[in-house]
Amino acid sequence: MMSKNTQADRNPPADKTAGQTKPRGKGKKYLVGLPITVWLVLIIIVPILIMFATSFYKKVGSNIEPIFNFGNYAKFFTDSIYIPIFFKTLLLALAVSISSIVLGYPLAYLVSRKVKRFRNQLYMLILVPLWVSYLVRIVAWRAILGRGGVLNTLLLDLHLIKEPISLFIYNPFAIFIVLTHISLPFVFISIFTSLEKIPKNLINAAADLGANGPRTLKEIIIPLSMPGVLSGFTMAFVTALGDYIIPQQLGGPNGLMFGNLIVSQFGYAYNWPLGAALGFIMFGIAVLILTLSNKASASEGYLE
Amino acid sequence: TAIASITAGCSGGGSAKKTLNILCFQGYADDTWVKPFEKQYNCTVNVTYAGTVEEMYTKAKAGGGQYDILSTDCGSVQRYYEAGLIQPLDMGQIPNTSKLSQFFQKNADYKTIDGKVYHSPIVWGSNNVVYNKDKLGTLPDSWSVLWDPKYKGEVSVTDEANNNVVTTAIYLGFKDPYNLTTDQLNQVKAKLIALKNNCRELTNGFDSEKNALSTGETLASVSGYDSGLILYLKNTAKMNVGRIMPKEGIYIWIDGWVLLKGAKSPDLAQDYMNYILSDEVQIDLAKSLSFGAVTPAAKSALDPYVCSLTDYDNIDNIKVPIFIMKNPENVDLRTQIWNDAKAAS
Amino acid sequence: MEEENFEIELQNIRKVYGDLIAVDNSSFKIRHGEFFSLLGPSGCGKTTTLRMISGLEEPSEGNIFLAGEDVTYKPTYQRNVSTVFQDYALFPHMNIYENVYFPLKMKKMSRREADPMIHQILDLVNMGNFEKRLPQQLSGGQRQRIALARSLVNKPRALLLDEPLGALDFKLRIQMQKVLKDIQKDVDITFIYVTHDQTEAITMSDRICVMKDGMIHQIGTPDEIYNSPATQFVAGFIGDMDFIEGRADQVSDGEVVVAASGSKFVACRAVGAIRPGDPVCFCVRPEKVHILEDGEEDGRYINRINGKILRVVFRGNDFEYTVKAGDIEIRLIVPASGTFVRVVGDTMKIGFKSEDVIVYSYEGQGCHDEQKHAG
Amino acid sequence: MEEENFEIELQNIRKVYGDLIAVDNSSFKIRHGEFFSLLGPSGCGKTTTLRMISGLEEPSEGNIFLAGEDVTYKPTYQRNVSTVFQDYALFPHMNIYENVYFPLKMKKMSRREADPMIHQILDLVNMGNFEKRLPQQLSGGQRQRIALARSLVNKPRALLLDEPLGALDFKLRIQMQKVLKDIQKDVDITFIYVTHDQTEAITMSDRICVMKDGMIHQIGTPDEIYNSPATQFVAGFIGDMDFIEGRADQVSDGEVVVAASGSKFVACRAVGAIRPGDPVCFCVRPEKVHILEDGEEDGRYINRINGKILRVVFRGNDFEYTVKAGDIEIRLIVPASGTFVRVVGDTMKIGFKSEDVIVYSYEGQGCHDEQKHAG
Amino acid sequence: MSEMGASTVIKRKHRKRFRFPGLEIYGVLIYLFLYMPLIVVLVYSFNSSQSAMRFQSLTLEWYQKLFSDSTLLLALFNSLKVSLIAVSCAVIIGTSGAIFLNRVSFKGKDLFRSIALMPIILPGIIIGLSILIFILNLKIPLSMFTVLLGHLTFTTAVVLQQVSARLSRLSKNLENAAMDLGAPPIKAFFYVTLPMIKRAIIGGALLAFTMSFDEIIITYFLTSTFTTLPIYIYGMLRFGLSPEIYAISAVVLVFSIVLIILTARFTGTEDEKLIS
Ligand SMILES: Nc1ncnc2c1ncn2[C@@H]1O[C@H](COP(=O)(O)OP(=O)(O)OP(=O)(O)O)[C@@H](O)[C@H]1O
Ligand SMILES: Nc1ncnc2c1ncn2[C@@H]1O[C@H](COP(=O)(O)OP(=O)(O)OP(=O)(O)O)[C@@H](O)[C@H]1O
Ligand SMILES: [Mg+2]
Ligand SMILES: [Mg+2]
């Protein structure tokens, strides 16, 4: 038997004057969301929608006319250059993100798990290169990788080579190196963060249950840091996907990437609808990668 | 709009003083001659730089009355006209036009549409091959060097669609490199693929050209700024360089001012155009940029060595065909051809 | 009772989160100066109830009165009640003094004005020497006191405490219980105390409200709750209890006879309408079960069981035996001072009085809400 | 005892962290199948001791033997002991089955081979139906069992449990204590159990090691620890205890007479060398203190006090009275069944036997290690 | 402690812990890889030769020139201006947005959040283009304002992300306690929440500033009369990169390191530790 109270009438009391007093400015708390909503709508959603609309327009003479057509998208699929370049770009992005992880993971592991002193300093040191302008870094890489560059000079001085090697630059390899250089700090941060989240006790438990160092790494640390790896991957991938300045500056005759194709439509050709359509295809890929990685890391995000 | 008026309000200063808003490449509005102009005409000059031709066009299109004049190569005049961005010049306000070299006086097609003039020149230059004489000796005067398998991986061209199409068309001997038939374009495309495959790199502007040659990255480079390049390589990098004067013909550009529609101070703008053609400014320009001056006045003021190197003194006497840059038949197509060539392997 | 001026009154409060009814039709009144506890298992709605009183949550239905005024929709900061949070919620960027000054500052009281009050309250909780420390530099019990001081300095009409001792050590908890109780007497403020520890509720409270799944099961003094549990749940939740399943055999006015595992048991108290043949559950407290020495024939121990000792647990001042007879497993608690020690496997005769037995109509899910170990 | 084969032996273990001596000169031996508890307040070095046994920490000095072998410098994964962590440390990315498979996998056992063992152990902890779940999808008690199963599946020589029930609800904790104890009997493995809850240690252990500040204060059975605390600290830490400060008056062979607050008290037991005039502290358990009814003259209650009731706490099956007489404050526990109820302010005569009193030489910091409420 | 004699110390035969072979060397090499361009920049900023290839002799010429080059300084100033304004706005929008997303419940929140965080990873070319098209459609002239709009996309998203992460770890009870103690929501925010998330805001702002200061792709699309440092350098690439650029990079580098150290010092890791 319940106490009397619970037996009482479930209906609210008749004299519920509270009904009128209830709305105590509930809208107020939504007020704090106003700036972000305006921001989101005005400079993210609407521009992207307009760009989407533009991608269905048509260039007539020197002008862009709002004539609805799928021609721009059709061009992507029918014209022989877009798809190969597109896949080449995806491949490059893939290579960049994988290499960033291959470089960044051990480093993050080292700094987060193996170093005790100067840990914060080492972490900060990885961020410092971000402060030198991206363009200046590109130029510096030119000085490093060129025929008469630092790398070749070094190799020559060490008598490892007789002739300067020209394969370092003006080809996709250079794009790959420099994009990796640019993505690495971001990938590092994201892996480092996820490594930091792994409770020490899980690693103790693994050791306790018979796992030695490498097995703990394989069975526990790597699986649990996957969200960080994935977000690093996404970051590097999308950066590489969208960059066109590095291919332009360092890519050489075979360095044409999808981003350059897009930009060329906004440049001399002034074919914005086509550029928007190509841009939207890239946008689609970026969103797809982001969604996939979010999905994957949601299912891997055991430590959230 | 509100924003525009704020900007205008800010830059305009007092209403008594007139304002001239210029959009141009770096170097075309140096304080050396802008300051005297401001003083002389009691006005304020606001200068905005653009990095590329395309950027310029986009900005002009977006500008909506923000600029009075902009500098553009002669090839784009037609495009600005078609886009309804520019208005004809009142030649009466630019009397200095008569000072132009004979060549520029004779060839006015590029700037005239329906009998009206839209372009007032500043400087000129050619897209040409500069090469490392130490390594290559003296090369023949022909574009064929760029395709020569001997120099595979040693040459570079600019990463600009139209430039390369035009150069190739000239090399192939086509009469009008700015108006090619489909068949001709196909031939050009095939040649462009070969060209690209012969290249070490595709340069982007002067810095990468100068870098390419001075570091030995390439031995021969096409440059839209050959004079500056040669001077730099000689004086700073201490290299022995040569320049090809191709027998097939050279391809030149003329940068000049166009008057934008909706210009707030059209008179002042045309005064400025006129001012640019004055002897002093032409000399300053030639000195500071080592581009070709469009009036003979600069000739006397320049180092004779520089003159001899760059043919500034004798544009009227050049023996090979000269093709002044013009709006091509199909911009999209040329972009695509170049993209196709770059994408081909 | 009705004529008293109630400090806090809940009328038919209901709180719904999506599909979940967190608190259902809750009504109670709390007198001024009372130490009132909300007791119940995790998720029963204790915190939710407290938060509605403090104004951090708005009820879906029903009304809340503070000192006669309907405050149902008044924001937290305008109600004159104060909460002590389980994790203390001390502001980590303010030192102790500033933490305690905070509520006064919100009342726009100057530092000069507030100073004597802060000192007084810090002395009250015996933390006068810690003014300059940051909360992180204090131990759990000390933080607890500061949280208390911070809430009290405002002289609220009522203090709401949400499992204030939950994060503390066993020993420290016992100690803080005393501190709390003493302070409450000193300041003469109504305390509403949330806990899931029955011992705590019983030792500290004037009245206890036992909840489960958002429903109030019983409101009463610790004695009422302990000795006359209104539902089977309350019986099992408060204190140790042996439960035995059976079937009602005879039901007379003052007595119920229950058949279980072949034996019959007599009970003087029954809750709910029980008819002969109904499945029932009866219960008795382990400390009310006695060992009947051979030959002892105390007629008061009318319910008798003969069984084998299954488990003996030493508990310091007493032993807990578990005796099994047929299907029945029964625990009994015997003072350790008895010199006679029995071991597992021994047979034992035990008995308990009919007045110590309460019969509940069977509620379906089995008498024991604990999961048994099957191994 | 010496001839027995000890499962685990610590010899003069010492662990230093920087300036801090976390464990000092610790030595003990644990027999096979024993349920051995480490008990002590927070920070006393329990976890550190456990971690040195498991190999997660290396002692600064001393040696550790497992089944006769010196394992002091063997890495964790080569020792045949297993730890159940307080936060369970279940691998969140593996389901229950895989968690339990993990230690077998590390031994390179194939899934096929391991399968029956996994099923068996999951059945043992009564979690057979949860194989596919992730740890996050289980309740605290269930996770606890899985952690246990995962450690047990490897058939370790010893299981180390670090406050395994610390994170659980009061009710659940009681229940899991039984589960643990039952499982220990089933698997016949040595358990080393860390807790700071004295009740838990007493009810579950075969032997208890009481620690404070890295030092072992006493090792003994629960009965020894409870009834013959070796130090004042142990006396106060285990079970309820009343402490009274005084001065030794007469010291004879079997007796010490202590003067405190004007009265004299006789004690049969004394710890440490006590000479007349020494400041001492004596203690008695509240449940050993009796109410002497008027006119009652039980000669056994040789120590008597006449005082005023300061506080009455109802505790369900008993009452706790606090009586004050002069400087002395003494608590006593009286079963609730006594019909005679006294209230605060009443005077009360109480007494306790001399054999229930233990005298310790005064340790300086005051008898009570609790902070008193001054308000 | 004192009895820890030497003899006992000597007999310590520490158990070998597993170390991945060569991991440290690998780490050092990666640092080298990261720092190689910076070293080149530093070296060339002191190189007397105009040519970026040969090192001739030490000079401070470029540093001196730097401070008399008004256009370059203006570009630097513009960069600072746009980054500071963009970051300030981002702090306001991002922080209020983070509070909105963490403390107010509404339908479609997850979608809202993922769209709002998108600018962090979207290629700049897409952001730049979409805003450019939008702006041209509205006939808004390109100016510093439009550049600001472009920068606001990712700066806001970065602040939002950082503050959001912090807020989600922050016990709501602190705010509740403040209100319970008589603070209206606004005061509760300024007295309690803000000090708690200060570090995340500063961290987010710093990261956003770093990104904004070096932003080129979006700016390139959205600027007209307004030249930021990256745009200036990009323009220079047309006419030749002066060693001044190396010098200014070195200055910015040193400045940034000082900034990082200072922020680390002022915000400290302390309060972070205390709360979480
Ligand atoms: N903000 C919320 N949104 C949705 N459900 C909630 C929310 N707050 C509480 N609940 C649910 O309401 C029920 C009652 O929660 P409440 O916190 O009041 O329990 P409790 O009695 O305080 O439990 P505990 O002892 O664990 O603190 C629970 O089922 C809980 O999951
Ligand atoms: N890695 C370490 N570095 C420095 N000091 C430590 C470390 N681990 C433990 N200590 C210190 O050693 C002492 C003993 O710690 P330990 O964790 O063994 O205590 P405990 O008895 O388990 O306490 P608790 O009941 O709080 O878990 C404490 O003072 C602790 O602060
Ligand atoms: Mg709660
Ligand atoms: Mg511990």
Short mmCIF file of N, CA, C and O in Angstrom, two decimals, chain A residues 108-133:
data_model
loop_
_atom_site.label_atom_id
_atom_site.label_comp_id
_atom_site.label_asym_id
_atom_site.label_seq_id
_atom_site.Cartn_x
_atom_site.Cartn_y
_atom_site.Cartn_z
N ALA A 108 52.97 11.70 -31.01
CA ALA A 108 51.98 11.95 -29.96
C ALA A 108 52.13 10.91 -28.85
O ALA A 108 52.06 11.23 -27.67
N TYR A 109 52.37 9.68 -29.25
CA TYR A 109 52.55 8.60 -28.28
C TYR A 109 53.77 8.89 -27.42
O TYR A 109 53.74 8.79 -26.19
N LEU A 110 54.83 9.30 -28.08
CA LEU A 110 56.07 9.60 -27.38
C LEU A 110 55.85 10.73 -26.38
O LEU A 110 56.18 10.62 -25.20
N VAL A 111 55.27 11.82 -26.85
CA VAL A 111 55.13 12.99 -25.99
C VAL A 111 54.12 12.73 -24.87
O VAL A 111 54.32 13.12 -23.74
N SER A 112 53.05 12.03 -25.19
CA SER A 112 52.02 11.89 -24.17
C SER A 112 52.32 10.75 -23.19
O SER A 112 51.89 10.80 -22.06
N ARG A 113 53.04 9.72 -23.62
CA ARG A 113 53.19 8.57 -22.72
C ARG A 113 54.61 8.34 -22.24
O ARG A 113 54.82 7.74 -21.20
N LYS A 114 55.58 8.75 -23.01
CA LYS A 114 56.93 8.36 -22.66
C LYS A 114 57.75 9.49 -22.06
O LYS A 114 58.77 9.26 -21.47
N VAL A 115 57.29 10.70 -22.28
CA VAL A 115 58.07 11.83 -21.80
C VAL A 115 57.46 12.35 -20.52
O VAL A 115 56.24 12.49 -20.42
N LYS A 116 58.28 12.62 -19.53
CA LYS A 116 57.71 13.16 -18.29
C LYS A 116 58.10 14.62 -18.16
O LYS A 116 57.25 15.48 -17.99
N ARG A 117 59.40 14.88 -18.29
CA ARG A 117 59.82 16.28 -18.19
C ARG A 117 59.63 16.96 -19.53
O ARG A 117 59.67 16.33 -20.57
N PHE A 118 59.43 18.24 -19.50
CA PHE A 118 59.31 19.06 -20.72
C PHE A 118 58.16 18.62 -21.61
O PHE A 118 58.17 18.83 -22.81
N ARG A 119 57.18 17.97 -21.03
CA ARG A 119 56.09 17.46 -21.84
C ARG A 119 55.32 18.62 -22.48
O ARG A 119 55.09 18.63 -23.69
N ASN A 120 54.98 19.60 -21.65
CA ASN A 120 54.23 20.74 -22.18
C ASN A 120 55.04 21.50 -23.21
O ASN A 120 54.52 21.96 -24.21
N GLN A 121 56.33 21.61 -22.94
CA GLN A 121 57.19 22.35 -23.86
C GLN A 121 57.23 21.64 -25.21
O GLN A 121 57.13 22.29 -26.25
N LEU A 122 57.37 20.33 -25.17
CA LEU A 122 57.41 19.59 -26.43
C LEU A 122 56.10 19.75 -27.19
O LEU A 122 56.08 19.88 -28.41
N TYR A 123 55.03 19.77 -26.44
CA TYR A 123 53.71 19.95 -27.07
C TYR A 123 53.65 21.31 -27.76
O TYR A 123 53.26 21.42 -28.91
N MET A 124 54.08 22.33 -27.03
CA MET A 124 54.04 23.69 -27.59
C MET A 124 54.94 23.80 -28.83
O MET A 124 54.60 24.46 -29.79
N LEU A 125 56.07 23.14 -28.76
CA LEU A 125 57.03 23.24 -29.85
C LEU A 125 56.43 22.76 -31.17
O LEU A 125 56.85 23.19 -32.24
N ILE A 126 55.48 21.86 -31.07
CA ILE A 126 54.90 21.36 -32.30
C ILE A 126 53.97 22.39 -32.92
O ILE A 126 53.73 22.41 -34.12
N LEU A 127 53.46 23.27 -32.07
CA LEU A 127 52.53 24.28 -32.59
C LEU A 127 53.25 25.49 -33.17
O LEU A 127 52.67 26.23 -33.95
N VAL A 128 54.49 25.70 -32.77
CA VAL A 128 55.20 26.90 -33.20
C VAL A 128 55.27 27.05 -34.72
O VAL A 128 55.04 28.14 -35.24
N PRO A 129 55.54 25.98 -35.48
CA PRO A 129 55.64 26.17 -36.93
C PRO A 129 54.37 26.75 -37.55
O PRO A 129 54.41 27.35 -38.62
N LEU A 130 53.25 26.61 -36.85
CA LEU A 130 52.02 27.17 -37.40
C LEU A 130 52.07 28.68 -37.50
O LEU A 130 51.28 29.29 -38.20
N TRP A 131 53.01 29.27 -36.79
CA TRP A 131 53.04 30.72 -36.76
C TRP A 131 53.84 31.33 -37.90
O TRP A 131 53.85 32.55 -38.05
N VAL A 132 54.52 30.53 -38.64
CA VAL A 132 55.18 31.10 -39.81
C VAL A 132 54.23 30.95 -40.97
O VAL A 132 53.67 29.90 -41.21
N SER A 133 54.05 32.07 -41.67
CA SER A 133 53.06 32.09 -42.73
C SER A 133 53.21 30.89 -43.64
O SER A 133 54.30 30.47 -44.02
#
